[in-house]
Coordinates of C-alpha atoms in Angstrom, one line a residue:
X1 CA -17.2 22.6 -45.4
X2 CA -20.2 23.0 -43.1
X3 CA -18.1 21.9 -40.1
X4 CA -15.5 24.5 -41.0
X5 CA -18.1 27.2 -41.2
X6 CA -19.6 26.2 -37.9
X7 CA -16.3 26.2 -36.2
X8 CA -15.5 29.6 -37.6
X9 CA -18.8 31.1 -36.4
X10 CA -18.2 29.7 -32.9
X11 CA -14.7 31.1 -32.7
X12 CA -15.7 34.6 -34.0
X13 CA -18.8 35.0 -31.9
X14 CA -17.0 33.8 -28.8
X15 CA -14.3 36.4 -29.4
X16 CA -16.3 39.5 -30.2
X17 CA -19.7 39.1 -28.4
X18 CA -18.9 37.8 -25.0
X19 CA -19.0 41.0 -22.9
X20 CA -18.5 39.2 -19.6
X21 CA -14.9 38.1 -20.1
X22 CA -13.5 41.0 -18.1
X23 CA -15.1 39.7 -15.0
X24 CA -12.8 36.7 -15.1
X25 CA -13.5 33.1 -14.6
X26 CA -15.6 31.7 -11.7
X27 CA -13.8 28.8 -10.2
X28 CA -14.9 26.4 -7.4
X29 CA -12.0 26.1 -5.0
X30 CA -13.0 22.6 -4.0
X31 CA -13.4 21.5 -7.6
X32 CA -10.9 19.9 -9.9
X33 CA -9.0 21.4 -12.9
X34 CA -7.2 24.6 -13.5
X35 CA -9.0 27.8 -14.8
X36 CA -8.3 29.0 -18.3
X37 CA -7.4 32.7 -18.3
X38 CA -6.9 33.7 -21.9
X39 CA -5.9 37.3 -22.7
X40 CA -8.0 38.3 -25.6
X41 CA -7.6 41.2 -28.0
X42 CA -9.7 42.6 -30.8
X43 CA -8.8 43.6 -34.4
X44 CA -6.6 40.7 -35.4
X45 CA -5.6 42.5 -38.6
X46 CA -3.4 44.8 -36.5
X47 CA -1.3 41.7 -35.3
X48 CA -0.6 40.2 -38.7
X49 CA 2.8 41.1 -40.2
X50 CA 3.3 40.3 -43.9
X51 CA 6.6 41.9 -44.5
X52 CA 8.8 39.3 -46.3
X53 CA 12.0 40.3 -44.5
X54 CA 10.4 40.2 -41.1
X55 CA 8.8 36.9 -41.8
X56 CA 12.1 35.4 -42.9
X57 CA 13.7 36.5 -39.6
X58 CA 11.1 35.2 -37.2
X59 CA 8.8 38.3 -37.5
X60 CA 11.6 40.6 -36.2
X61 CA 10.7 44.0 -37.6
X62 CA 11.3 46.7 -34.9
X63 CA 14.8 46.7 -36.2
X64 CA 16.0 46.4 -39.9
X65 CA 18.8 47.2 -42.2
X66 CA 18.7 50.6 -43.9
X67 CA 17.5 49.2 -47.2
X68 CA 14.4 47.6 -45.7
X69 CA 12.3 50.7 -45.3
X70 CA 9.0 48.9 -45.6
X71 CA 9.4 47.5 -42.1
X72 CA 8.3 50.9 -41.0
X73 CA 4.7 50.1 -42.2
X74 CA 4.2 47.4 -39.5
X75 CA 6.4 47.4 -36.4
X76 CA 8.4 50.7 -36.1
X77 CA 7.5 53.9 -38.0
X78 CA 11.0 55.3 -37.1
X79 CA 12.5 52.9 -39.6
X80 CA 11.1 54.9 -42.5
X81 CA 14.0 57.4 -41.9
X82 CA 16.9 56.8 -44.3
X83 CA 20.4 58.2 -44.9
X84 CA 19.5 59.3 -48.4
X85 CA 16.4 60.5 -50.4
X86 CA 14.3 57.5 -51.5
X87 CA 10.8 56.8 -52.9
X88 CA 9.1 53.4 -53.0
X89 CA 5.8 51.7 -53.2
X90 CA 4.1 48.4 -53.0
X91 CA 1.1 48.7 -55.4
X92 CA -0.6 45.5 -54.3
X93 CA 0.4 42.7 -52.0
X94 CA -1.8 39.6 -51.5
X95 CA -1.2 37.1 -48.7
X96 CA -3.3 34.0 -47.8
X97 CA -3.3 33.8 -44.0
X98 CA -4.0 30.6 -41.9
X99 CA -5.4 29.0 -45.1
X100 CA -5.5 25.5 -43.7
X101 CA -7.6 26.5 -40.6
X102 CA -11.2 27.3 -40.0
X103 CA -10.4 31.1 -40.0
X104 CA -8.5 31.2 -43.3
X105 CA -8.4 34.7 -44.6
X106 CA -7.1 36.7 -47.5
X107 CA -5.1 39.9 -47.0
X108 CA -4.6 42.7 -49.5
X109 CA -2.3 45.6 -48.8
X110 CA -0.6 48.5 -50.5
X111 CA 1.5 51.5 -49.5
X112 CA 3.9 54.2 -50.6
X113 CA 6.8 55.9 -48.7
X114 CA 9.3 58.7 -49.3
X115 CA 12.3 60.0 -47.5
X116 CA 13.4 63.6 -48.2
X117 CA 16.2 64.9 -46.1
X118 CA 15.4 64.5 -42.5
X119 CA 11.7 63.9 -43.1
X120 CA 10.0 60.6 -44.1
X121 CA 6.4 59.9 -44.9
X122 CA 4.2 56.8 -45.7
X123 CA 0.6 55.9 -46.4
X124 CA -0.5 52.3 -46.3
X125 CA -3.7 50.3 -46.1
X126 CA -4.7 46.7 -45.4
X127 CA -7.9 44.7 -46.1
X128 CA -8.7 41.3 -44.6
X129 CA -11.5 39.2 -45.9
X130 CA -12.7 36.0 -44.1
X131 CA -14.9 33.1 -45.3
X132 CA -18.7 33.5 -45.4
X133 CA -20.3 32.8 -42.1
X134 CA -23.9 31.8 -41.1
X135 CA -26.1 32.7 -38.1
X136 CA -28.1 29.7 -37.0
X137 CA -30.7 29.0 -34.2
X138 CA -30.4 26.3 -31.6
X139 CA -31.8 23.8 -34.1
X140 CA -29.1 24.6 -36.7
X141 CA -31.5 26.5 -39.0
X142 CA -29.7 29.3 -40.9
X143 CA -31.2 32.7 -40.3
X144 CA -28.7 34.9 -42.1
X145 CA -25.2 35.0 -43.5
X146 CA -22.5 37.6 -43.8
X147 CA -18.8 37.9 -44.8
X148 CA -16.6 39.2 -41.9
X149 CA -13.9 41.7 -42.9
X150 CA -11.5 44.3 -41.5
X151 CA -9.8 47.3 -43.0
X152 CA -7.4 49.9 -41.8
X153 CA -5.5 52.8 -43.4
X154 CA -2.4 54.3 -41.8
X155 CA -0.3 57.5 -42.2
X156 CA 3.2 57.7 -40.8
X157 CA 5.8 60.3 -40.3
X158 CA 9.5 59.9 -39.2
X159 CA 12.1 62.6 -38.4
X160 CA 15.8 62.0 -38.3
X161 CA 17.2 64.1 -35.4
X162 CA 20.8 63.1 -36.1
X163 CA 22.9 60.8 -38.2
X164 CA 22.1 57.9 -35.8
X165 CA 18.8 58.7 -34.2
X166 CA 15.3 58.9 -35.6
X167 CA 11.7 58.9 -34.2
X168 CA 8.4 58.1 -35.9
X169 CA 4.7 58.0 -35.3
X170 CA 1.7 56.6 -37.1
X171 CA -2.1 57.2 -37.0
X172 CA -4.5 54.5 -38.0
X173 CA -8.2 54.3 -38.8
X174 CA -9.7 50.8 -38.3
X175 CA -13.1 49.5 -39.5
X176 CA -13.9 46.0 -38.3
X177 CA -17.1 44.1 -39.2
X178 CA -17.3 40.7 -37.6
X179 CA -21.1 40.5 -37.1
X180 CA -22.7 41.9 -40.3
X181 CA -25.1 44.0 -38.2
X182 CA -27.0 40.9 -37.2
X183 CA -28.9 40.5 -33.9
X184 CA -27.0 37.8 -32.0
X185 CA -27.9 36.4 -28.6
X186 CA -30.6 39.1 -28.4
X187 CA -28.0 41.9 -28.9
X188 CA -28.0 44.4 -31.8
X189 CA -24.5 44.4 -33.3
X190 CA -22.6 47.0 -35.3
X191 CA -19.2 47.4 -37.0
X192 CA -16.4 48.8 -34.9
X193 CA -14.6 52.0 -35.8
X194 CA -11.4 52.8 -33.9
X195 CA -8.6 55.4 -34.1
X196 CA -5.2 54.1 -33.0
X197 CA -1.6 55.2 -33.1
X198 CA 2.0 53.9 -33.0
X199 CA 5.3 55.5 -31.8
X200 CA 8.8 54.3 -32.5
X201 CA 12.5 55.0 -31.9
X202 CA 15.4 53.9 -34.0
X203 CA 19.2 54.2 -33.3
X204 CA 21.6 53.2 -36.0
X205 CA 25.4 53.3 -35.8
X206 CA 28.4 52.1 -37.8
X207 CA 30.6 50.3 -35.2
X208 CA 33.5 49.6 -37.6
X209 CA 34.2 50.4 -41.2
X210 CA 37.2 49.4 -43.4
X211 CA 37.7 49.4 -47.2
X212 CA 36.1 45.9 -47.5
X213 CA 34.1 45.4 -44.3
X214 CA 31.4 47.2 -42.3
X215 CA 29.8 46.4 -39.0
X216 CA 26.5 48.2 -38.3
X217 CA 24.2 48.2 -35.2
X218 CA 20.5 49.1 -35.0
X219 CA 18.5 49.4 -31.8
X220 CA 14.7 49.8 -32.0
X221 CA 11.8 50.4 -29.7
X222 CA 8.1 50.9 -30.5
X223 CA 4.7 50.8 -28.9
X224 CA 2.0 49.8 -31.4
X225 CA -1.8 50.1 -31.5
X226 CA -2.4 52.7 -28.8
X227 CA -6.2 53.3 -28.8
X228 CA -9.7 52.7 -27.6
X229 CA -11.4 49.3 -27.3
X230 CA -13.2 47.5 -30.1
X231 CA -16.9 47.2 -29.5
X232 CA -19.4 45.4 -31.7
X233 CA -22.3 45.9 -29.1
X234 CA -23.0 49.4 -27.8
X235 CA -23.4 48.3 -24.2
X236 CA -20.6 45.8 -24.2
X237 CA -17.3 46.5 -22.5
X238 CA -15.3 45.6 -25.6
X239 CA -12.0 44.1 -26.4
X240 CA -8.6 45.8 -26.1
X241 CA -6.5 46.5 -29.2
X242 CA -3.4 44.4 -29.4
X243 CA -1.2 47.1 -27.9
X244 CA 2.3 45.8 -27.9
X245 CA 5.8 47.0 -26.7
X246 CA 8.6 45.9 -29.0
X247 CA 12.3 46.1 -28.3
X248 CA 15.0 44.7 -30.6
X249 CA 18.7 44.8 -31.6
X250 CA 20.3 44.0 -34.9
X251 CA 24.0 43.6 -36.0
X252 CA 24.7 43.6 -39.7
X253 CA 28.0 42.4 -41.1
X254 CA 28.8 43.5 -44.7
X255 CA 31.7 42.4 -46.9
X256 CA 32.3 44.4 -50.1
X257 CA 32.4 42.4 -53.3
X258 CA 32.9 43.4 -56.9
X259 CA 31.1 46.4 -58.5
X260 CA 30.3 47.9 -55.0
X261 CA 28.0 45.0 -54.1
X262 CA 27.9 43.7 -50.5
X263 CA 27.5 40.3 -48.9
X264 CA 25.6 40.8 -45.7
X265 CA 24.7 38.7 -42.6
X266 CA 22.1 39.9 -40.0
X267 CA 22.0 38.8 -36.3
X268 CA 18.9 40.1 -34.6
X269 CA 16.9 39.6 -31.4
X270 CA 13.4 41.0 -30.6
X271 CA 11.3 40.9 -27.5
X272 CA 7.5 41.6 -27.6
X273 CA 5.3 42.4 -24.6
X274 CA 1.5 42.6 -24.9
X275 CA 0.3 45.7 -22.9
X276 CA -3.1 44.4 -22.1
X277 CA -4.3 43.6 -18.6
X278 CA -4.8 40.0 -17.7
X279 CA -8.5 39.2 -16.7
X280 CA -8.7 38.4 -13.0
X281 CA -9.6 34.8 -11.8
X282 CA -12.3 34.8 -9.2
X283 CA -12.9 31.9 -6.8
X284 CA -16.3 31.1 -5.4
X285 CA -16.2 29.7 -1.8
X286 CA -19.1 28.6 0.3
X287 CA -19.1 26.6 3.5
X288 CA -21.7 23.9 4.2
X289 CA -22.4 25.3 7.7
X290 CA -23.1 28.8 6.5
X291 CA -24.8 30.5 3.6
X292 CA -21.9 33.0 3.5
X293 CA -20.7 33.2 -0.1
X294 CA -17.7 35.2 -1.1
X295 CA -15.6 35.8 -4.2
X296 CA -11.8 36.0 -4.0
X297 CA -9.5 37.5 -6.7
X298 CA -6.7 34.9 -7.3
X299 CA -4.9 36.6 -10.1

């Protein structure tokens, strides 16, 4: 258990408190080995998708069948728009995340949504609680402990411009506390409070329809987590939010059965692109004959 806690503290502190990462890695050209140039983002709660249908389809959620309105909570707010008036809610959903790792967490979420005519609305929230962590000195003596957590609440609106096309947007408030207000590495820390937004488009069309068969197509596009950086130290540069572009396509085949029931098969593809700049890699070069030292951007 102690090893698990130590590993967790190292991972969390290296992610949220290293304010020099944006300067890139210093690499000796004459040395051996390749530089590690990891793209880091803050607020991991924004990247976790717990929608059961999306999880069952390889986390595809920017497109969805018309009955899976809850996908609009996570990956594309335009999906909240429906062809008919509906109301739904998830009162409480609990999901253990990465429970066999050093950063095992517990997620709680809830939400309600409604579609009335061309207008659709939703309000959702998510809370993530991580294991208790400890701050130690160089000798391993515990100086303090805290329980990292993150929380966000989101409000979404979608409008159906036509029978096939809809657009949606979300506004989020995020509260992230990964340091417990402790003084770490000589720096006073604080919780991060961030405002972020999502935008999404959805195009749905019935390609073929007979008495017993339907073929439907859904094209979706969204940009998620547009907002400012996450800062746990006032003077630090901070971490980018996981701003992501998502583009997907879905074909749904439906065969009519008895009592107006349908048997359906979905074929879907989704591409995600993280819209965060890659930190540059700098090379340090000095010649033995000269004291001239220069840095070169290799990225």
